[in-house]
PDB file of C-alpha atoms and ligand atoms in Angstrom:
ATOM      1  CA  MET T   1      52.219  99.894 139.302  1.00  0.00           C
ATOM      2  CA  ALA T   2      49.097  98.134 138.011  1.00  0.00           C
ATOM      3  CA  ARG T   3      46.841 100.313 135.933  1.00  0.00           C
ATOM      4  CA  SER T   4      44.070 100.334 138.559  1.00  0.00           C
ATOM      5  CA  ASN T   5      46.601 101.509 141.162  1.00  0.00           C
ATOM      6  CA  TYR T   6      47.813 104.130 138.760  1.00  0.00           C
ATOM      7  CA  LYS T   7      44.281 105.481 138.364  1.00  0.00           C
ATOM      8  CA  GLN T   8      43.771 105.418 142.122  1.00  0.00           C
ATOM      9  CA  SER T   9      46.972 107.294 142.907  1.00  0.00           C
ATOM     10  CA  PHE T  10      46.216 109.756 140.112  1.00  0.00           C
ATOM     11  CA  LYS T  11      42.831 110.582 141.693  1.00  0.00           C
ATOM     12  CA  GLN T  12      44.372 110.839 145.135  1.00  0.00           C
ATOM     13  CA  LYS T  13      46.997 113.253 143.882  1.00  0.00           C
ATOM     14  CA  ALA T  14      44.345 115.344 142.135  1.00  0.00           C
ATOM     15  CA  LYS T  15      42.422 115.577 145.388  1.00  0.00           C
ATOM     16  CA  THR T  16      45.366 116.467 147.605  1.00  0.00           C
ATOM     17  CA  GLN T  17      46.663 119.107 145.208  1.00  0.00           C
ATOM     18  CA  LYS T  18      43.285 120.704 144.567  1.00  0.00           C
ATOM     19  CA  ASN T  19      43.799 123.612 146.948  1.00  0.00           C
ATOM     20  CA  GLY T  20      47.504 124.054 146.356  1.00  0.00           C
ATOM     21  CA  SER T  21      47.617 125.248 142.729  1.00  0.00           C
ATOM     22  CA  LYS T  22      48.792 128.772 141.898  1.00  0.00           C
ATOM     23  CA  LYS T  23      47.199 131.068 139.354  1.00  0.00           C
ATOM     24  CA  LYS T  24      49.096 130.657 136.055  1.00  0.00           C
ATOM     25  CA  LYS T  25      49.641 132.987 133.091  1.00  0.00           C
ATOM     26  CA  LYS T  26      47.182 132.295 130.274  1.00  0.00           C
ATOM     27  CA  PRO T  27      48.928 130.347 127.488  1.00  0.00           C
ATOM     28  CA  ALA T  28      48.860 131.333 123.811  1.00  0.00           C
ATOM     29  CA  PRO T  29      45.756 130.089 121.973  1.00  0.00           C
ATOM     30  CA  TYR T  30      45.987 126.504 120.740  1.00  0.00           C
ATOM     31  CA  ARG T  31      46.321 126.172 116.960  1.00  0.00           C
ATOM     32  CA  MET T  32      45.804 122.572 115.953  1.00  0.00           C
ATOM     33  CA  HIS T  33      46.828 123.211 112.359  1.00  0.00           C
ATOM     34  CA  ASP T  34      50.077 125.061 112.932  1.00  0.00           C
ATOM     35  CA  ASP T  35      53.093 125.274 110.579  1.00  0.00           C
ATOM     36  CA  TYR T  36      54.401 121.867 111.663  1.00  0.00           C
ATOM     37  CA  PHE T  37      51.030 120.306 110.920  1.00  0.00           C
ATOM     38  CA  HIS T  38      51.072 121.685 107.354  1.00  0.00           C
ATOM     39  CA  LYS T  39      54.716 120.737 106.887  1.00  0.00           C
ATOM     40  CA  ALA T  40      53.958 117.147 107.957  1.00  0.00           C
ATOM     41  CA  LYS T  41      51.092 116.941 105.495  1.00  0.00           C
ATOM     42  CA  LYS T  42      53.270 118.296 102.686  1.00  0.00           C
ATOM     43  CA  GLU T  43      56.151 115.930 103.441  1.00  0.00           C
ATOM     44  CA  GLY T  44      53.916 112.869 103.760  1.00  0.00           C
ATOM     45  CA  TYR T  45      54.271 112.325 107.525  1.00  0.00           C
ATOM     46  CA  ARG T  46      51.310 111.069 109.506  1.00  0.00           C
ATOM     47  CA  ALA T  47      51.691 113.541 112.392  1.00  0.00           C
ATOM     48  CA  ARG T  48      53.497 116.761 113.329  1.00  0.00           C
ATOM     49  CA  SER T  49      55.215 114.886 116.200  1.00  0.00           C
ATOM     50  CA  VAL T  50      57.759 113.674 113.684  1.00  0.00           C
ATOM     51  CA  TYR T  51      59.584 117.004 113.827  1.00  0.00           C
ATOM     52  CA  LYS T  52      60.245 116.581 117.528  1.00  0.00           C
ATOM     53  CA  LEU T  53      61.948 113.265 116.864  1.00  0.00           C
ATOM     54  CA  LYS T  54      63.768 114.744 113.870  1.00  0.00           C
ATOM     55  CA  GLU T  55      65.252 117.536 116.005  1.00  0.00           C
ATOM     56  CA  ILE T  56      66.295 115.031 118.661  1.00  0.00           C
ATOM     57  CA  GLN T  57      67.903 112.868 116.000  1.00  0.00           C
ATOM     58  CA  GLU T  58      69.753 115.781 114.403  1.00  0.00           C
ATOM     59  CA  LYS T  59      71.177 116.796 117.765  1.00  0.00           C
ATOM     60  CA  PHE T  60      71.900 113.426 119.393  1.00  0.00           C
ATOM     61  CA  GLU T  61      72.019 110.795 116.607  1.00  0.00           C
ATOM     62  CA  LEU T  62      69.941 108.462 118.713  1.00  0.00           C
ATOM     63  CA  ILE T  63      68.907 106.244 115.804  1.00  0.00           C
ATOM     64  CA  THR T  64      71.535 104.511 113.685  1.00  0.00           C
ATOM     65  CA  PRO T  65      71.260 102.208 110.647  1.00  0.00           C
ATOM     66  CA  ASP T  66      70.489  98.532 111.364  1.00  0.00           C
ATOM     67  CA  MET T  67      68.941  99.164 114.780  1.00  0.00           C
ATOM     68  CA  ASP T  68      65.977  97.180 116.127  1.00  0.00           C
ATOM     69  CA  VAL T  69      63.573  99.779 117.527  1.00  0.00           C
ATOM     70  CA  CYS T  70      60.311  99.598 119.472  1.00  0.00           C
ATOM     71  CA  ASP T  71      58.036 102.650 119.367  1.00  0.00           C
ATOM     72  CA  VAL T  72      55.298 102.779 121.993  1.00  0.00           C
ATOM     73  CA  TRP T  73      52.303 105.124 121.828  1.00  0.00           C
ATOM     74  CA  ALA T  74      52.986 104.954 118.148  1.00  0.00           C
ATOM     75  CA  ALA T  75      49.792 105.797 116.195  1.00  0.00           C
ATOM     76  CA  PRO T  76      49.269 107.276 113.702  1.00  0.00           C
ATOM     77  CA  GLY T  77      52.893 106.351 113.058  1.00  0.00           C
ATOM     78  CA  SER T  78      55.030 109.336 112.122  1.00  0.00           C
ATOM     79  CA  PHE T  79      57.886 108.350 114.448  1.00  0.00           C
ATOM     80  CA  ILE T  80      57.939 104.952 112.725  1.00  0.00           C
ATOM     81  CA  GLN T  81      58.101 106.597 109.280  1.00  0.00           C
ATOM     82  CA  TYR T  82      61.079 108.670 110.361  1.00  0.00           C
ATOM     83  CA  ILE T  83      62.883 105.823 112.159  1.00  0.00           C
ATOM     84  CA  LYS T  84      62.477 103.640 109.080  1.00  0.00           C
ATOM     85  CA  ARG T  85      64.304 106.216 106.957  1.00  0.00           C
ATOM     86  CA  ILE T  86      67.359 105.836 109.184  1.00  0.00           C
ATOM     87  CA  ILE T  87      67.432 102.145 110.000  1.00  0.00           C
ATOM     88  CA  GLN T  88      66.712 101.328 106.345  1.00  0.00           C
ATOM     89  CA  ASP T  89      66.090  97.686 105.386  1.00  0.00           C
ATOM     90  CA  THR T  90      68.341  95.881 107.806  1.00  0.00           C
ATOM     91  CA  GLY T  91      66.967  97.167 111.123  1.00  0.00           C
ATOM     92  CA  ARG T  92      63.481  96.331 112.376  1.00  0.00           C
ATOM     93  CA  ILE T  93      60.672  98.309 113.975  1.00  0.00           C
ATOM     94  CA  VAL T  94      57.795  97.265 116.210  1.00  0.00           C
ATOM     95  CA  GLY T  95      55.085  99.845 116.956  1.00  0.00           C
ATOM     96  CA  VAL T  96      52.561  99.465 119.795  1.00  0.00           C
ATOM     97  CA  ASP T  97      49.362 101.475 120.180  1.00  0.00           C
ATOM     98  CA  LEU T  98      45.788 101.072 121.394  1.00  0.00           C
ATOM     99  CA  LYS T  99      44.630 102.085 117.927  1.00  0.00           C
ATOM    100  CA  PRO T 100      45.463 100.239 114.719  1.00  0.00           C
ATOM    101  CA  ILE T 101      48.334 101.808 112.799  1.00  0.00           C
ATOM    102  CA  SER T 102      47.805 101.908 109.031  1.00  0.00           C
ATOM    103  CA  LYS T 103      50.017  99.410 107.265  1.00  0.00           C
ATOM    104  CA  TYR T 104      53.449 100.324 105.901  1.00  0.00           C
ATOM    105  CA  SER T 105      54.650  98.864 102.646  1.00  0.00           C
ATOM    106  CA  GLN T 106      57.961  97.773 104.182  1.00  0.00           C
ATOM    107  CA  THR T 107      58.265  94.290 105.625  1.00  0.00           C
ATOM    108  CA  ASN T 108      60.607  95.231 108.462  1.00  0.00           C
ATOM    109  CA  ILE T 109      57.851  97.180 110.249  1.00  0.00           C
ATOM    110  CA  ASN T 110      55.336  95.344 112.465  1.00  0.00           C
ATOM    111  CA  THR T 111      52.627  96.881 114.594  1.00  0.00           C
ATOM    112  CA  ILE T 112      50.689  95.600 117.583  1.00  0.00           C
ATOM    113  CA  VAL T 113      47.295  96.927 118.691  1.00  0.00           C
ATOM    114  CA  HIS T 114      47.452  96.706 122.457  1.00  0.00           C
ATOM    115  CA  ASP T 115      47.394  98.644 125.701  1.00  0.00           C
ATOM    116  CA  ILE T 116      51.003  98.997 126.805  1.00  0.00           C
ATOM    117  CA  PHE T 117      49.870  98.705 130.431  1.00  0.00           C
ATOM    118  CA  ASP T 118      48.404  95.240 129.980  1.00  0.00           C
ATOM    119  CA  PHE T 119      51.891  93.981 130.242  1.00  0.00           C
ATOM    120  CA  ASN T 120      51.168  90.280 130.727  1.00  0.00           C
ATOM    121  CA  THR T 121      49.210  89.945 127.501  1.00  0.00           C
ATOM    122  CA  LEU T 122      51.427  92.347 125.577  1.00  0.00           C
ATOM    123  CA  LYS T 123      54.639  90.501 126.422  1.00  0.00           C
ATOM    124  CA  PRO T 124      54.061  87.408 124.238  1.00  0.00           C
ATOM    125  CA  LEU T 125      52.977  89.639 121.338  1.00  0.00           C
ATOM    126  CA  VAL T 126      56.148  91.696 121.484  1.00  0.00           C
ATOM    127  CA  GLU T 127      58.210  88.552 121.941  1.00  0.00           C
ATOM    128  CA  GLU T 128      57.062  87.348 118.511  1.00  0.00           C
ATOM    129  CA  TYR T 129      59.119  90.170 117.088  1.00  0.00           C
ATOM    130  CA  ILE T 130      62.139  89.932 119.328  1.00  0.00           C
ATOM    131  CA  TRP T 131      64.233  88.126 116.853  1.00  0.00           C
ATOM    132  CA  GLU T 132      66.514  85.331 118.014  1.00  0.00           C
ATOM    133  CA  GLY T 133      65.988  86.240 121.663  1.00  0.00           C
ATOM    134  CA  ASN T 134      67.392  89.715 121.156  1.00  0.00           C
ATOM    135  CA  ARG T 135      65.917  92.777 122.746  1.00  0.00           C
ATOM    136  CA  PHE T 136      65.547  96.228 121.203  1.00  0.00           C
ATOM    137  CA  ASP T 137      68.490  98.579 120.737  1.00  0.00           C
ATOM    138  CA  LEU T 138      66.227 101.575 121.224  1.00  0.00           C
ATOM    139  CA  ILE T 139      62.748 102.207 122.623  1.00  0.00           C
ATOM    140  CA  THR T 140      61.000 105.466 121.764  1.00  0.00           C
ATOM    141  CA  SER T 141      57.943 106.668 123.650  1.00  0.00           C
ATOM    142  CA  ASP T 142      55.694 109.611 122.891  1.00  0.00           C
ATOM    143  CA  ILE T 143      53.557 108.873 125.898  1.00  0.00           C
ATOM    144  CA  ALA T 144      51.371 111.579 127.432  1.00  0.00           C
ATOM    145  CA  PRO T 145      48.294 111.490 129.655  1.00  0.00           C
ATOM    146  CA  ASN T 146      44.968 112.994 128.645  1.00  0.00           C
ATOM    147  CA  THR T 147      45.413 116.504 129.923  1.00  0.00           C
ATOM    148  CA  THR T 148      43.137 118.197 132.447  1.00  0.00           C
ATOM    149  CA  GLY T 149      44.651 121.684 132.114  1.00  0.00           C
ATOM    150  CA  ARG T 150      46.022 121.407 135.654  1.00  0.00           C
ATOM    151  CA  LYS T 151      49.806 121.261 135.350  1.00  0.00           C
ATOM    152  CA  ASP T 152      50.344 119.569 138.708  1.00  0.00           C
ATOM    153  CA  ILE T 153      47.859 116.786 137.946  1.00  0.00           C
ATOM    154  CA  ASP T 154      48.959 116.327 134.330  1.00  0.00           C
ATOM    155  CA  GLN T 155      52.590 116.187 135.312  1.00  0.00           C
ATOM    156  CA  TYR T 156      51.952 113.632 138.026  1.00  0.00           C
ATOM    157  CA  ALA T 157      50.106 111.442 135.524  1.00  0.00           C
ATOM    158  CA  SER T 158      52.966 111.870 133.059  1.00  0.00           C
ATOM    159  CA  VAL T 159      55.499 110.675 135.650  1.00  0.00           C
ATOM    160  CA  GLU T 160      53.354 107.624 136.407  1.00  0.00           C
ATOM    161  CA  LEU T 161      53.071 106.737 132.722  1.00  0.00           C
ATOM    162  CA  ASN T 162      56.800 107.065 132.226  1.00  0.00           C
ATOM    163  CA  ILE T 163      57.493 104.779 135.166  1.00  0.00           C
ATOM    164  CA  GLU T 164      55.467 102.151 133.286  1.00  0.00           C
ATOM    165  CA  VAL T 165      57.562 102.744 130.166  1.00  0.00           C
ATOM    166  CA  LEU T 166      60.703 102.283 132.260  1.00  0.00           C
ATOM    167  CA  LYS T 167      59.320  98.922 133.413  1.00  0.00           C
ATOM    168  CA  PHE T 168      58.647  98.021 129.785  1.00  0.00           C
ATOM    169  CA  SER T 169      62.270  98.852 129.014  1.00  0.00           C
ATOM    170  CA  ASP T 170      63.425  96.642 131.912  1.00  0.00           C
ATOM    171  CA  VAL T 171      62.169  93.679 129.895  1.00  0.00           C
ATOM    172  CA  PHE T 172      62.527  94.678 126.256  1.00  0.00           C
ATOM    173  CA  LEU T 173      65.558  96.945 126.013  1.00  0.00           C
ATOM    174  CA  LYS T 174      69.037  95.534 125.552  1.00  0.00           C
ATOM    175  CA  LYS T 175      71.821  96.195 128.018  1.00  0.00           C
ATOM    176  CA  TRP T 176      73.493  99.421 126.820  1.00  0.00           C
ATOM    177  CA  GLY T 177      70.321 100.251 124.851  1.00  0.00           C
ATOM    178  CA  ASN T 178      68.818 103.754 124.877  1.00  0.00           C
ATOM    179  CA  LEU T 179      65.316 104.971 125.717  1.00  0.00           C
ATOM    180  CA  LEU T 180      63.521 108.131 124.644  1.00  0.00           C
ATOM    181  CA  LEU T 181      60.829 109.382 127.029  1.00  0.00           C
ATOM    182  CA  LYS T 182      58.392 112.284 126.804  1.00  0.00           C
ATOM    183  CA  ILE T 183      57.604 113.978 130.091  1.00  0.00           C
ATOM    184  CA  PHE T 184      55.584 116.941 131.314  1.00  0.00           C
ATOM    185  CA  LYS T 185      58.040 118.972 133.333  1.00  0.00           C
ATOM    186  CA  TRP T 186      56.642 120.499 136.506  1.00  0.00           C
ATOM    187  CA  GLU T 187      57.040 120.239 140.280  1.00  0.00           C
ATOM    188  CA  ASP T 188      57.129 116.430 140.490  1.00  0.00           C
ATOM    189  CA  PHE T 189      59.681 116.111 137.715  1.00  0.00           C
ATOM    190  CA  GLY T 190      62.304 114.864 140.206  1.00  0.00           C
ATOM    191  CA  ASP T 191      60.182 111.751 140.816  1.00  0.00           C
ATOM    192  CA  ILE T 192      61.169 110.309 137.450  1.00  0.00           C
ATOM    193  CA  ILE T 193      64.879 111.037 137.811  1.00  0.00           C
ATOM    194  CA  GLY T 194      65.580 108.407 140.495  1.00  0.00           C
ATOM    195  CA  PRO T 195      63.984 105.544 138.503  1.00  0.00           C
ATOM    196  CA  ILE T 196      65.943 106.666 135.412  1.00  0.00           C
ATOM    197  CA  LYS T 197      69.251 106.875 137.283  1.00  0.00           C
ATOM    198  CA  ASN T 198      68.667 103.380 138.711  1.00  0.00           C
ATOM    199  CA  ARG T 199      68.447 101.967 135.221  1.00  0.00           C
ATOM    200  CA  PHE T 200      70.641 104.086 132.947  1.00  0.00           C
ATOM    201  CA  GLU T 201      74.200 105.396 132.983  1.00  0.00           C
ATOM    202  CA  LYS T 202      73.124 108.962 132.195  1.00  0.00           C
ATOM    203  CA  PHE T 203      70.300 111.032 130.748  1.00  0.00           C
ATOM    204  CA  THR T 204      69.832 114.232 128.732  1.00  0.00           C
ATOM    205  CA  GLU T 205      66.810 116.543 128.807  1.00  0.00           C
ATOM    206  CA  TYR T 206      65.806 118.262 125.605  1.00  0.00           C
ATOM    207  CA  LYS T 207      62.863 120.353 124.471  1.00  0.00           C
ATOM    208  CA  PRO T 208      62.532 120.410 120.666  1.00  0.00           C
ATOM    209  CA  LEU T 209      61.348 123.622 119.026  1.00  0.00           C
ATOM    210  CA  ALA T 210      58.480 121.618 117.526  1.00  0.00           C
ATOM    211  CA  CYS T 211      56.917 121.218 120.997  1.00  0.00           C
ATOM    212  CA  ARG T 212      54.032 123.630 121.163  1.00  0.00           C
ATOM    213  CA  ASP T 213      54.809 126.924 122.935  1.00  0.00           C
ATOM    214  CA  ARG T 214      52.090 126.376 125.500  1.00  0.00           C
ATOM    215  CA  SER T 215      53.222 122.818 126.205  1.00  0.00           C
ATOM    216  CA  PHE T 216      55.410 121.971 129.179  1.00  0.00           C
ATOM    217  CA  GLU T 217      56.503 118.713 127.627  1.00  0.00           C
ATOM    218  CA  GLU T 218      60.098 117.828 127.003  1.00  0.00           C
ATOM    219  CA  TYR T 219      61.999 114.668 126.119  1.00  0.00           C
ATOM    220  CA  ILE T 220      64.504 112.712 128.153  1.00  0.00           C
ATOM    221  CA  ILE T 221      67.066 110.575 126.417  1.00  0.00           C
ATOM    222  CA  CYS T 222      68.172 107.790 128.742  1.00  0.00           C
ATOM    223  CA  TRP T 223      71.566 106.500 127.660  1.00  0.00           C
ATOM    224  CA  ASN T 224      73.131 103.083 128.182  1.00  0.00           C
ATOM    225  CA  LYS T 225      70.848 100.751 130.110  1.00  0.00           C
ATOM    226  CA  LYS T 226      72.753  99.225 133.016  1.00  0.00           C
TER     227      LYS T 226
HETATM  228  C1  SAM U 301      50.450 111.747 120.380  1.00  0.00           C
HETATM  229  S1  SAM U 301      49.926 110.204 119.728  1.00  0.00           S
HETATM  230  C2  SAM U 301      51.483 109.533 119.301  1.00  0.00           C
HETATM  231  C3  SAM U 301      52.020 110.066 117.985  1.00  0.00           C
HETATM  232  C4  SAM U 301      53.129 109.214 117.428  1.00  0.00           C
HETATM  233  N1  SAM U 301      54.359 109.370 118.177  1.00  0.00           N
HETATM  234  C5  SAM U 301      53.436 109.517 115.980  1.00  0.00           C
HETATM  235  O1  SAM U 301      54.553 109.929 115.709  1.00  0.00           O
HETATM  236  O2  SAM U 301      52.566 109.346 115.134  1.00  0.00           O
HETATM  237  C6  SAM U 301      49.436 109.343 121.182  1.00  0.00           C
HETATM  238  C7  SAM U 301      48.944 107.877 120.980  1.00  0.00           C
HETATM  239  O3  SAM U 301      48.942 107.209 122.241  1.00  0.00           O
HETATM  240  C8  SAM U 301      48.027 106.128 122.143  1.00  0.00           C
HETATM  241  N2  SAM U 301      47.724 105.552 123.468  1.00  0.00           N
HETATM  242  C9  SAM U 301      47.048 106.136 124.480  1.00  0.00           C
HETATM  243  N3  SAM U 301      46.967 105.293 125.530  1.00  0.00           N
HETATM  244  C10 SAM U 301      47.631 104.147 125.195  1.00  0.00           C
HETATM  245  C11 SAM U 301      47.915 102.924 125.869  1.00  0.00           C
HETATM  246  N4  SAM U 301      47.529 102.722 127.126  1.00  0.00           N
HETATM  247  N5  SAM U 301      48.623 101.972 125.200  1.00  0.00           N
HETATM  248  C12 SAM U 301      49.043 102.189 123.944  1.00  0.00           C
HETATM  249  N6  SAM U 301      48.818 103.330 123.262  1.00  0.00           N
HETATM  250  C13 SAM U 301      48.110 104.305 123.872  1.00  0.00           C
HETATM  251  C14 SAM U 301      46.839 106.753 121.462  1.00  0.00           C
HETATM  252  O4  SAM U 301      46.073 105.751 120.846  1.00  0.00           O
HETATM  253  C15 SAM U 301      47.524 107.722 120.459  1.00  0.00           C
HETATM  254  O5  SAM U 301      47.562 107.134 119.195  1.00  0.00           O
END
């Protein structure tokens, strides 16, 4: 879906669901600087999100040495820092974000400042880093919409964003490659399952402990692109 259509359908959904929402339990207060935040600072990571990826890695061994990985929605770049530790010097990483990502000292990390939904202009930029016509072994995405506080609306937007990431993987992920998605899990969750099943052999849902208590986000690991 083009971005303008995405925005349009998002608004439409917001309107149609306006009267249908139920009263929800008040979540725990939001603490921006929680234990994971301090841990990340202490360990030299750029964001607390790294611990979500770390848990996923420790459970599923998604990243292996020598892999070529693309990380979308990548700034400030903690996923990239962690991935680099595993792929070491032989694999390569490309990060894409709207915001510039501060440089890494390693030469096997490249970053692109771009909107991942402007696919036509992004494609040639990514292609510069798809070495020898290869695609990526793994794509990781930490994508999430700007939240409104309305679970139904936020989840719908999250599904739409992830459908765009799936389209990105159609082009840039190798056959048999894996894809990590972040999704807000609520009533429309089933809408993302069909598009995943069409493209991948199987998938696993996982909610790392590092996800905030009040958050209804979880990750989906899509295994073996068809
Ligand atoms: C939660 S942060 C990602 C954290 C990252 N995984 C890390 O480990 O450091 C979300 C990022 O999404 C980026 N973003 C939002 N909309 C985007 C878009 N359309 N295209 C690319 N990046 C986008 C924002 O600039 C922001 O840096």
